């Protein structure tokens, strides 16, 4: 038999498949009761950058009865080698075949990784469809943001977890041990029934979906007693009480986010109407500055990294940001350890805060105005004005920055050509601000650095559990026309223009609002060789169109069709805690151009998240305490 090391000599980046990294957890399988494979449906560099994977790896491995190991999708070169030599997909820590694990947990991070899920199961030798699995097969679980509309992949999973996993994962393992201790390994339904009783767990097989003659969903109904009509997400109430991983694995090769990551808070109440994360991660819960400081000390000592990233959906909204930053820079700056803030808001930018961050290492600045005009920013409830953007740019340029990256979205509801022109206009105004702010520095013999302005444009994709879930996505032709408008009107000398492939956004839009029938499309796409669809050199649009044709489904009917408020949506039996009535009200306010304030600053907006989730939350640090009580 060919040696594993010899196989690795035939592929790029063999360190993706070796394991053995610093802080890796290896356990004797004979000394534990449960084997849990944590599978991320992308390559090692992407999966190892995912904080959720690190959190669950830590939670499971601190149990003496459980061994958790990592699994990633092999790149196409390694896949070819594995298939050529009959090598099944294995876990990194033990190289044990994934099909020999008890539970396989898959992260649903992004719709365009759905095809990789099928490829992962196929490489592991696990039947793709949950209905085809027997006593010898592991239970395949899903979780992550796409779990809030998992219907396109529902048929491939035994059960799905909604919401945050640090607590519920222990309940799942306990349920598995109890079921197996009863000595009925052939009765998979008995275990599924046990998991369905765990709050936040959704068993797709226990729900029937019926369709009307026109193809729309008629009803989603439980098909057995004791199953909840609506599954509600899980929420961890106190982040300080969580046992945060302070011995994360340090990879042998560069990964996407190759640094210490400390999650300072969860949730966001800004209320951007296109943003799914802002709804599914409510309510806001913060870590105390003292906890952040102690975690950073442990992580620096145990990893050797020279950068600490304070992560959240909007880190500058962290009520203790100044206190935490000052402490971290004071403690670790002298040793060359820098601090970064990955998400900055134009209206919350503080140049003094930015200077503190840049004391150790200077980087560019990135902001997301999202839309080119105030009218459209009000429609999406962005809460950012042109004055905010210009003031921020002027402060940054005066402080010495000459690099700025701006994120925009095209195809937003009610968008017109004037809104697209507004993107170009903002770029021109920022260039003028740069000239004005640096005129004294530049002079005849002064600093002649040119402005480095980047405009990145993505295409709007309507997402479940947002006020825009009823909105259609622009057609592919319309998105291309809008991209062409920006290419023609934004001079290369003014800014570098980046845009996302509209064809990828179209397929993403189909699955973001899709139903169970799309499982047929995924099976066809898998047979046609689709995988790594978020990678531009692997995406095959023609194969996807052929898969839809084979399945007898029209992708435009999913992505480009507006939906009525009273239509049954594929995810109506799954809730983030935010009410449908709130989403409807926000959609109507959007169409009227009316904004909704942040509840942490202006009081409860009656979204329903706090009372529906049984939360009685205050913000550590005192800012906004009680704002989440409505």
XYZ file of C-alpha atoms in Angstrom:
630
model
C 0.000 0.000 0.000
C 1.257 3.498 -0.852
C 2.505 5.383 2.208
C 0.498 8.430 3.266
C 3.620 10.634 3.201
C 4.263 9.638 -0.416
C 0.743 10.708 -1.349
C 1.332 14.113 0.240
C 4.363 14.643 -1.993
C 1.953 14.718 -4.951
C -0.110 17.694 -3.757
C 0.252 21.392 -3.051
C 0.241 22.470 0.589
C 0.579 19.025 2.204
C 0.376 20.679 5.651
C -3.374 20.889 5.048
C -3.593 17.151 5.715
C -0.927 16.266 8.291
C -2.309 17.526 11.595
C 0.128 17.579 14.508
C 0.014 21.358 14.999
C 0.816 23.172 18.232
C -2.079 22.853 20.755
C -3.763 20.074 18.783
C -5.742 17.715 21.039
C -5.157 14.007 20.546
C -6.957 11.411 22.621
C -6.815 7.639 22.816
C -10.019 6.491 21.148
C -10.202 3.471 23.417
C -10.412 5.762 26.472
C -13.407 7.834 25.297
C -17.060 7.002 24.674
C -17.923 9.406 21.843
C -16.036 10.287 18.668
C -17.120 13.634 17.208
C -15.804 14.871 13.846
C -16.054 18.641 13.312
C -16.237 19.134 9.562
C -15.854 22.450 7.763
C -16.916 22.329 4.099
C -13.935 24.204 2.681
C -10.155 23.955 2.641
C -8.010 23.957 5.773
C -7.034 27.651 5.540
C -10.668 28.758 5.545
C -11.944 26.309 8.155
C -9.093 26.927 10.585
C -9.968 30.646 10.513
C -13.505 29.989 11.720
C -13.991 30.915 15.369
C -17.047 28.688 15.762
C -14.986 25.606 14.925
C -12.420 26.567 17.562
C -15.120 27.079 20.179
C -16.766 23.690 19.600
C -13.404 21.881 19.374
C -12.595 23.270 22.816
C -16.014 22.530 24.348
C -16.032 18.920 23.196
C -12.426 18.121 24.013
C -12.708 19.404 27.572
C -15.069 16.478 28.138
C -13.088 13.402 29.234
C -15.631 11.135 27.519
C -15.350 12.719 24.043
C -12.698 13.091 21.372
C -13.336 15.857 18.840
C -11.255 15.954 15.674
C -11.135 18.213 12.613
C -12.106 17.496 9.028
C -11.761 19.787 6.019
C -12.547 19.299 2.345
C -9.392 18.324 0.456
C -8.424 20.573 -2.431
C -8.946 19.174 -5.917
C -5.396 17.803 -6.180
C -5.677 15.874 -2.929
C -9.178 14.695 -3.827
C -7.842 13.196 -7.054
C -5.049 11.421 -5.142
C -7.464 10.096 -2.518
C -9.971 8.811 -5.050
C -7.179 7.311 -7.132
C -5.830 5.333 -4.181
C -9.162 4.536 -2.495
C -8.293 6.634 0.547
C -11.421 7.718 2.473
C -11.752 11.161 4.044
C -10.077 11.160 7.449
C -9.804 13.328 10.561
C -6.536 15.207 11.019
C -5.796 14.229 14.615
C -5.960 10.432 14.215
C -6.286 9.931 10.442
C -9.234 7.738 11.314
C -11.879 7.536 8.551
C -14.710 9.994 9.166
C -17.336 7.291 8.622
C -16.088 5.561 11.793
C -17.016 8.525 14.014
C -20.248 8.595 15.999
C -21.257 12.157 15.136
C -20.193 14.392 12.251
C -20.932 18.087 12.723
C -20.880 20.226 9.567
C -20.733 24.031 9.568
C -23.309 25.733 7.330
C -21.414 28.986 6.904
C -22.228 29.961 3.304
C -24.690 28.787 0.666
C -21.946 28.387 -1.916
C -20.329 25.658 0.192
C -23.401 23.405 -0.081
C -21.920 21.385 -2.939
C -18.808 20.776 -0.832
C -20.975 19.162 1.843
C -22.042 16.453 -0.579
C -18.467 16.003 -1.744
C -17.324 15.699 1.875
C -19.892 12.996 2.641
C -19.086 11.161 -0.588
C -15.342 11.172 0.115
C -16.077 9.867 3.613
C -18.188 6.986 2.274
C -21.276 8.182 4.163
C -24.626 7.933 2.307
C -25.558 11.404 1.099
C -29.202 11.212 2.129
C -30.063 10.854 5.798
C -32.875 8.459 4.873
C -30.316 6.029 3.391
C -28.098 5.772 6.489
C -28.076 2.679 8.651
C -26.763 1.498 12.036
C -23.159 1.553 10.825
C -23.260 5.203 9.755
C -22.601 8.264 11.888
C -25.252 10.878 12.603
C -24.607 13.930 10.453
C -25.428 17.250 12.112
C -25.437 20.852 10.857
C -25.156 24.243 12.514
C -24.146 27.779 11.629
C -25.821 30.829 10.042
C -27.261 28.923 7.064
C -29.039 26.640 9.542
C -31.699 29.353 9.731
C -32.771 28.222 6.256
C -31.292 24.739 5.874
C -34.126 23.460 3.683
C -32.076 23.045 0.471
C -29.741 20.692 2.380
C -32.286 19.330 4.888
C -32.357 15.879 3.307
C -28.623 15.380 3.867
C -28.700 15.912 7.656
C -30.041 13.822 10.485
C -30.599 16.921 12.592
C -29.712 20.609 12.610
C -28.884 22.985 15.470
C -30.212 26.547 15.441
C -28.198 29.205 17.217
C -25.164 29.066 19.462
C -23.633 25.673 20.090
C -21.448 25.839 23.192
C -24.187 24.580 25.525
C -26.390 22.501 23.251
C -23.478 20.401 21.976
C -23.086 18.937 25.473
C -26.794 18.072 25.583
C -26.442 16.294 22.229
C -23.479 14.216 23.406
C -25.286 13.335 26.642
C -28.366 12.270 24.657
C -26.226 10.142 22.355
C -24.545 8.365 25.267
C -27.880 7.651 26.912
C -29.404 6.321 23.685
C -26.429 4.094 22.959
C -26.446 2.845 26.541
C -29.962 1.544 25.952
C -28.505 -0.920 23.438
C -30.620 -0.008 20.390
C -28.045 1.062 17.784
C -30.311 0.025 14.906
C -33.096 2.357 16.024
C -31.808 5.664 14.674
C -35.278 7.207 14.944
C -35.190 6.728 18.711
C -32.095 8.888 18.962
C -33.540 11.489 16.593
C -36.673 11.668 18.727
C -34.463 12.274 21.743
C -32.603 15.089 19.978
C -35.846 16.687 18.770
C -36.747 17.209 22.429
C -33.605 19.321 22.943
C -34.407 23.037 22.558
C -32.856 24.418 19.382
C -32.580 21.072 17.571
C -34.457 20.558 14.292
C -34.979 17.090 12.793
C -36.029 17.607 9.135
C -37.453 14.078 8.814
C -40.043 14.944 11.469
C -41.627 17.658 9.310
C -43.663 17.293 6.123
C -43.736 20.019 3.478
C -46.686 20.248 1.117
C -46.872 22.362 -2.017
C -49.696 24.170 -3.773
C -50.372 23.559 -7.503
C -48.440 26.723 -8.407
C -45.324 25.355 -6.669
C -45.443 27.552 -3.588
C -45.257 25.993 -0.138
C -48.662 25.173 1.282
C -47.684 24.042 4.775
C -44.804 22.795 6.960
C -46.237 20.462 9.598
C -44.700 18.115 12.212
C -45.457 14.486 11.365
C -45.107 13.017 14.846
C -46.267 13.978 18.361
C -44.038 15.921 20.688
C -42.226 17.771 17.916
C -42.359 21.587 18.214
C -44.307 23.413 15.526
C -41.588 26.083 15.519
C -37.967 25.420 16.510
C -36.365 28.314 18.364
C -32.653 29.088 18.360
C -30.307 28.598 21.316
C -28.652 31.575 22.992
C -25.750 31.696 25.436
C -26.725 34.354 27.962
C -23.408 35.180 29.655
C -20.230 35.203 27.549
C -17.998 35.672 30.601
C -19.212 32.331 31.934
C -18.140 30.454 28.803
C -14.881 28.502 28.986
C -13.178 30.320 26.087
C -10.414 28.377 24.277
C -7.040 29.795 25.332
C -5.001 27.024 23.689
C -6.148 27.298 20.047
C -4.394 25.258 17.413
C -1.546 27.171 15.707
C -1.388 26.070 12.044
C 1.752 25.105 10.170
C 0.771 27.260 7.186
C -0.810 30.666 6.688
C -4.575 30.716 7.097
C -7.088 33.432 6.267
C -7.226 34.820 9.821
C -3.819 33.864 11.199
C -3.975 35.634 14.547
C -5.459 35.532 18.023
C -9.223 36.050 17.911
C -11.105 37.286 20.971
C -14.848 37.647 20.592
C -15.750 40.797 22.533
C -19.512 40.616 22.022
C -22.276 38.845 20.125
C -25.222 40.332 18.369
C -25.905 43.674 16.729
C -28.844 46.034 17.144
C -27.989 48.477 14.360
C -30.797 46.970 12.301
C -29.405 47.018 8.750
C -32.317 45.543 6.828
C -30.258 43.390 4.457
C -28.185 41.845 7.251
C -29.103 38.345 8.396
C -26.428 38.254 11.096
C -27.968 41.282 12.780
C -31.173 39.298 13.339
C -29.982 35.765 14.044
C -27.370 36.762 16.641
C -29.614 39.050 18.723
C -29.666 39.998 21.588
C -26.369 41.806 22.221
C -24.190 40.250 24.918
C -20.755 41.568 25.835
C -17.614 40.215 27.455
C -16.228 42.384 30.214
C -13.007 44.277 29.531
C -11.372 42.416 32.409
C -12.227 39.064 30.829
C -10.893 40.215 27.450
C -7.650 41.277 29.110
C -7.162 37.952 30.907
C -7.975 35.945 27.791
C -5.460 37.944 25.759
C -2.700 37.263 28.294
C -3.327 33.509 28.127
C -3.599 33.453 24.338
C -0.388 35.419 23.730
C 1.513 33.142 26.102
C 0.161 29.921 24.600
C 0.247 30.687 20.861
C 3.131 33.040 20.093
C 0.986 35.157 17.762
C 1.904 38.848 17.375
C -1.605 40.127 16.624
C -4.822 40.170 18.646
C -8.058 40.665 16.720
C -11.098 41.860 18.664
C -13.983 40.291 16.782
C -17.714 40.949 16.611
C -20.240 42.112 14.035
C -19.302 45.745 14.808
C -16.379 45.953 17.207
C -16.454 49.742 17.599
C -19.921 49.303 19.192
C -18.328 47.381 22.082
C -19.085 49.509 25.136
C -15.669 48.846 26.699
C -13.628 49.240 23.514
C -11.445 52.079 24.796
C -10.705 50.379 28.107
C -9.934 47.035 26.461
C -7.716 48.514 23.739
C -5.679 50.591 26.153
C -5.113 47.592 28.414
C -4.092 45.275 25.578
C -1.696 47.758 24.011
C -0.167 48.579 27.372
C 0.237 44.892 28.255
C 1.425 43.512 24.911
C 2.561 46.400 22.726
C 6.101 46.497 24.183
C 6.535 42.868 23.066
C 5.493 43.753 19.498
C 1.966 42.320 19.748
C -0.522 44.488 17.866
C -4.292 44.811 18.151
C -6.682 44.945 15.181
C -10.346 45.854 14.817
C -11.735 43.934 11.831
C -15.046 45.783 11.616
C -15.269 49.584 11.743
C -18.343 51.759 11.315
C -18.089 55.115 9.586
C -20.267 56.795 12.209
C -18.376 55.240 15.122
C -14.819 55.886 13.886
C -12.522 57.552 16.380
C -9.153 58.618 14.969
C -7.605 58.530 18.455
C -8.843 54.937 18.807
C -7.382 54.129 15.401
C -4.052 55.695 16.392
C -3.977 53.476 19.479
C -4.516 50.396 17.322
C -1.791 51.468 14.889
C 0.886 52.025 17.527
C 2.381 48.606 16.905
C 1.396 47.929 13.302
C -0.182 50.261 10.747
C -2.826 48.911 8.368
C -5.352 50.348 5.943
C -8.861 51.375 6.910
C -12.038 49.701 5.656
C -15.583 51.064 5.876
C -18.933 49.971 4.443
C -21.286 52.808 3.398
C -23.199 50.075 1.452
C -25.115 52.557 -0.757
C -24.192 55.640 -2.754
C -27.033 57.951 -1.703
C -28.645 58.928 1.557
C -32.055 57.903 0.229
C -30.913 54.320 -0.288
C -28.945 54.230 2.966
C -32.188 55.159 4.724
C -34.014 52.369 2.875
C -31.541 49.806 4.195
C -31.362 51.523 7.629
C -27.597 51.830 7.433
C -27.513 54.785 9.806
C -24.533 56.368 8.047
C -24.514 59.799 6.380
C -22.261 61.319 3.755
C -21.137 63.781 6.410
C -20.056 60.824 8.579
C -18.020 59.385 5.729
C -16.322 62.669 4.802
C -15.550 63.508 8.426
C -14.049 60.051 8.939
C -12.003 60.253 5.735
C -10.724 63.733 6.619
C -9.682 62.620 10.099
C -7.931 59.525 8.768
C -6.079 61.392 6.001
C -5.005 64.166 8.377
C -3.652 61.501 10.739
C -1.464 60.033 8.001
C -3.540 57.304 6.343
C -3.541 57.233 2.559
C -5.299 53.893 2.045
C -9.062 53.513 2.247
C -11.314 50.656 1.177
C -15.069 51.144 0.768
C -17.667 48.381 0.520
C -20.876 48.918 -1.419
C -23.778 46.723 -2.446
C -25.652 46.910 -5.736
C -29.106 45.549 -6.460
C -30.588 46.759 -3.170
C -34.376 47.189 -3.101
C -35.572 50.445 -4.770
C -32.085 51.128 -6.236
C -31.941 53.472 -9.243
C -29.179 54.649 -11.553
C -28.867 57.764 -9.375
C -27.850 55.500 -6.477
C -25.148 53.898 -8.621
C -23.943 57.326 -9.679
C -23.797 58.157 -5.988
C -21.065 55.540 -5.502
C -18.927 57.292 -8.123
C -19.737 60.678 -6.604
C -18.648 59.523 -3.123
C -15.333 58.277 -4.525
C -14.706 61.659 -6.168
C -15.567 63.536 -2.969
C -13.221 61.361 -0.915
C -10.425 62.073 -3.399
C -11.050 65.810 -2.966
C -11.037 65.433 0.818
C -7.657 63.683 0.546
C -6.230 66.511 -1.515
C -7.514 69.096 0.974
C -6.484 67.193 4.087
C -2.952 66.551 2.878
C -2.260 69.778 0.943
C 0.060 71.138 3.634
C 1.856 67.820 4.014
C 2.321 67.401 0.272
C 3.734 70.833 -0.668
C 6.291 71.179 -3.457
C 8.814 68.955 -1.651
C 6.531 67.296 0.896
C 4.794 63.972 1.103
C 3.616 63.049 -2.398
C 1.926 59.776 -1.525
C -1.128 59.201 -3.669
C -4.492 58.165 -2.331
C -5.045 54.429 -2.506
C -8.807 54.124 -2.768
C -10.503 50.779 -3.373
C -14.209 50.415 -4.113
C -15.501 46.871 -3.633
C -18.982 46.050 -4.865
C -21.038 42.973 -4.011
C -24.515 42.062 -5.223
C -27.498 42.081 -2.880
C -28.773 38.621 -1.930
C -32.085 38.530 -0.024
C -31.675 36.423 3.097
C -34.056 34.576 5.396
C -34.949 36.244 8.707
C -34.475 39.807 7.423
C -36.919 42.564 6.447
C -35.846 41.995 2.820
C -36.670 38.261 2.799
C -39.725 39.052 0.629
C -37.734 41.089 -1.904
C -36.587 39.671 -5.249
C -32.955 39.650 -6.225
C -32.061 41.628 -9.341
C -31.815 39.427 -12.413
C -28.386 38.384 -13.573
C -28.672 40.691 -16.580
C -29.572 43.665 -14.360
C -26.664 43.030 -11.997
C -24.249 42.837 -14.912
C -25.627 46.071 -16.336
C -25.084 47.811 -12.986
C -21.547 46.483 -12.716
C -20.858 47.759 -16.234
C -22.189 51.209 -15.255
C -19.631 51.408 -12.455
C -16.819 50.161 -14.697
C -17.610 52.870 -17.254
C -18.047 55.699 -14.773
C -15.430 55.070 -12.092
C -12.020 55.976 -13.610
C -9.150 53.617 -12.731
C -7.007 56.638 -11.792
C -9.592 57.512 -9.127
C -10.114 54.114 -7.512
C -9.529 50.412 -7.936
C -12.900 48.759 -8.575
C -13.517 45.188 -7.406
C -16.765 43.343 -7.948
C -18.218 39.947 -7.122
C -19.201 37.520 -9.887
C -22.929 38.121 -10.376
C -23.444 34.499 -11.425
C -22.217 33.314 -8.016
C -24.542 35.811 -6.310
C -27.443 34.482 -8.384
C -26.863 30.870 -7.286
C -26.378 32.080 -3.714
C -29.719 33.892 -3.946
C -31.450 30.725 -5.112
C -30.247 28.697 -2.120
C -30.634 31.533 0.390
C -34.423 31.508 -0.157
C -34.742 27.918 -1.342
C -36.819 24.960 -0.186
C -36.302 21.206 0.088
C -36.786 20.583 -3.608
C -33.360 22.130 -4.211
C -31.839 18.980 -2.721
C -32.468 17.419 -6.161
C -30.412 20.197 -7.729
C -27.546 19.624 -5.308
C -27.513 15.907 -6.074
C -27.395 16.638 -9.797
C -24.691 19.293 -9.332
C -22.629 16.820 -7.301
C -22.863 14.257 -10.105
C -21.760 16.966 -12.531
C -18.670 17.701 -10.443
C -19.613 20.989 -8.753
C -17.553 21.847 -5.683
C -15.620 24.804 -4.298
C -18.163 27.134 -5.866
C -16.945 30.127 -3.854
C -13.562 29.788 -5.588
C -13.620 31.613 -8.919
C -11.387 29.100 -10.689
C -13.665 26.198 -9.687
C -17.151 27.710 -10.126
C -18.992 26.179 -13.108
C -22.127 28.129 -13.897
C -22.983 25.939 -16.894
C -22.985 22.842 -14.686
C -25.333 24.532 -12.215
C -27.753 25.465 -14.970
C -27.649 21.866 -16.203
C -28.363 20.649 -12.654
C -31.454 22.867 -12.392
C -32.652 21.612 -15.764
C -32.114 17.999 -14.720
C -34.071 18.607 -11.506
C -36.883 20.336 -13.397
C -36.635 23.542 -11.345
C -36.341 27.168 -12.452
C -33.659 29.022 -10.438
C -35.191 32.420 -11.268
C -38.410 31.428 -9.486
C -36.396 31.261 -6.262
C -34.046 34.245 -6.629
C -36.007 36.752 -8.715
C -39.598 36.303 -7.526
C -41.067 38.738 -4.966
C -42.998 37.094 -2.152
C -46.110 38.228 -0.338
C -46.287 38.723 3.423
C -48.815 35.892 3.749
C -46.804 33.377 1.716
C -45.439 30.394 3.645
C -41.664 30.744 3.559
C -39.399 27.664 3.636
C -38.005 28.693 7.041
C -41.248 29.654 8.787
C -40.918 26.723 11.210
C -37.525 28.007 12.399
C -37.163 31.220 14.390
C -34.340 33.529 15.404
C -36.564 35.059 18.083
C -37.214 38.190 16.008
C -40.891 38.233 15.058
C -42.364 38.106 11.567
C -44.432 41.182 12.482
C -41.253 43.146 13.184
C -39.757 42.130 9.836
C -42.958 43.165 8.038
C -43.005 46.518 9.810
C -39.334 47.076 8.952
C -39.971 46.195 5.316
C -42.800 48.705 5.128
C -40.624 51.357 6.768
C -37.912 50.604 4.217
C -40.275 51.140 1.303
C -41.293 54.451 2.888
C -37.660 55.483 3.386
C -38.061 55.564 7.172
C -35.228 54.623 9.513
C -35.356 52.708 12.807
C -32.950 53.660 15.622
C -30.550 51.329 17.401
C -32.368 49.985 20.455
C -29.221 50.200 22.591
C -29.267 53.970 22.159
C -32.943 54.816 21.666
C -34.852 52.135 23.551
C -36.683 48.963 22.586
C -37.899 48.646 18.993
C -40.117 45.630 19.803
C -38.253 43.142 17.615
C -39.187 40.379 20.074
C -35.747 38.809 20.504
C -35.328 39.413 24.242
C -38.731 38.225 25.513
C -38.991 35.377 22.997
C -35.599 34.018 23.998
C -36.241 34.383 27.709
C -33.415 36.900 27.967
C -32.997 39.266 30.868
C -29.816 40.858 29.674
C -27.736 43.845 30.593
C -24.652 45.047 28.790
C -21.471 44.539 30.812
C -19.857 47.919 31.258
C -23.181 49.666 31.845
C -23.811 51.081 28.376
C -27.265 50.271 27.093
C -28.273 48.336 30.169
C -31.931 47.531 29.871
C -32.114 48.515 26.216
C -32.618 44.854 25.337
C -35.567 44.408 27.658
C -38.387 44.955 25.141
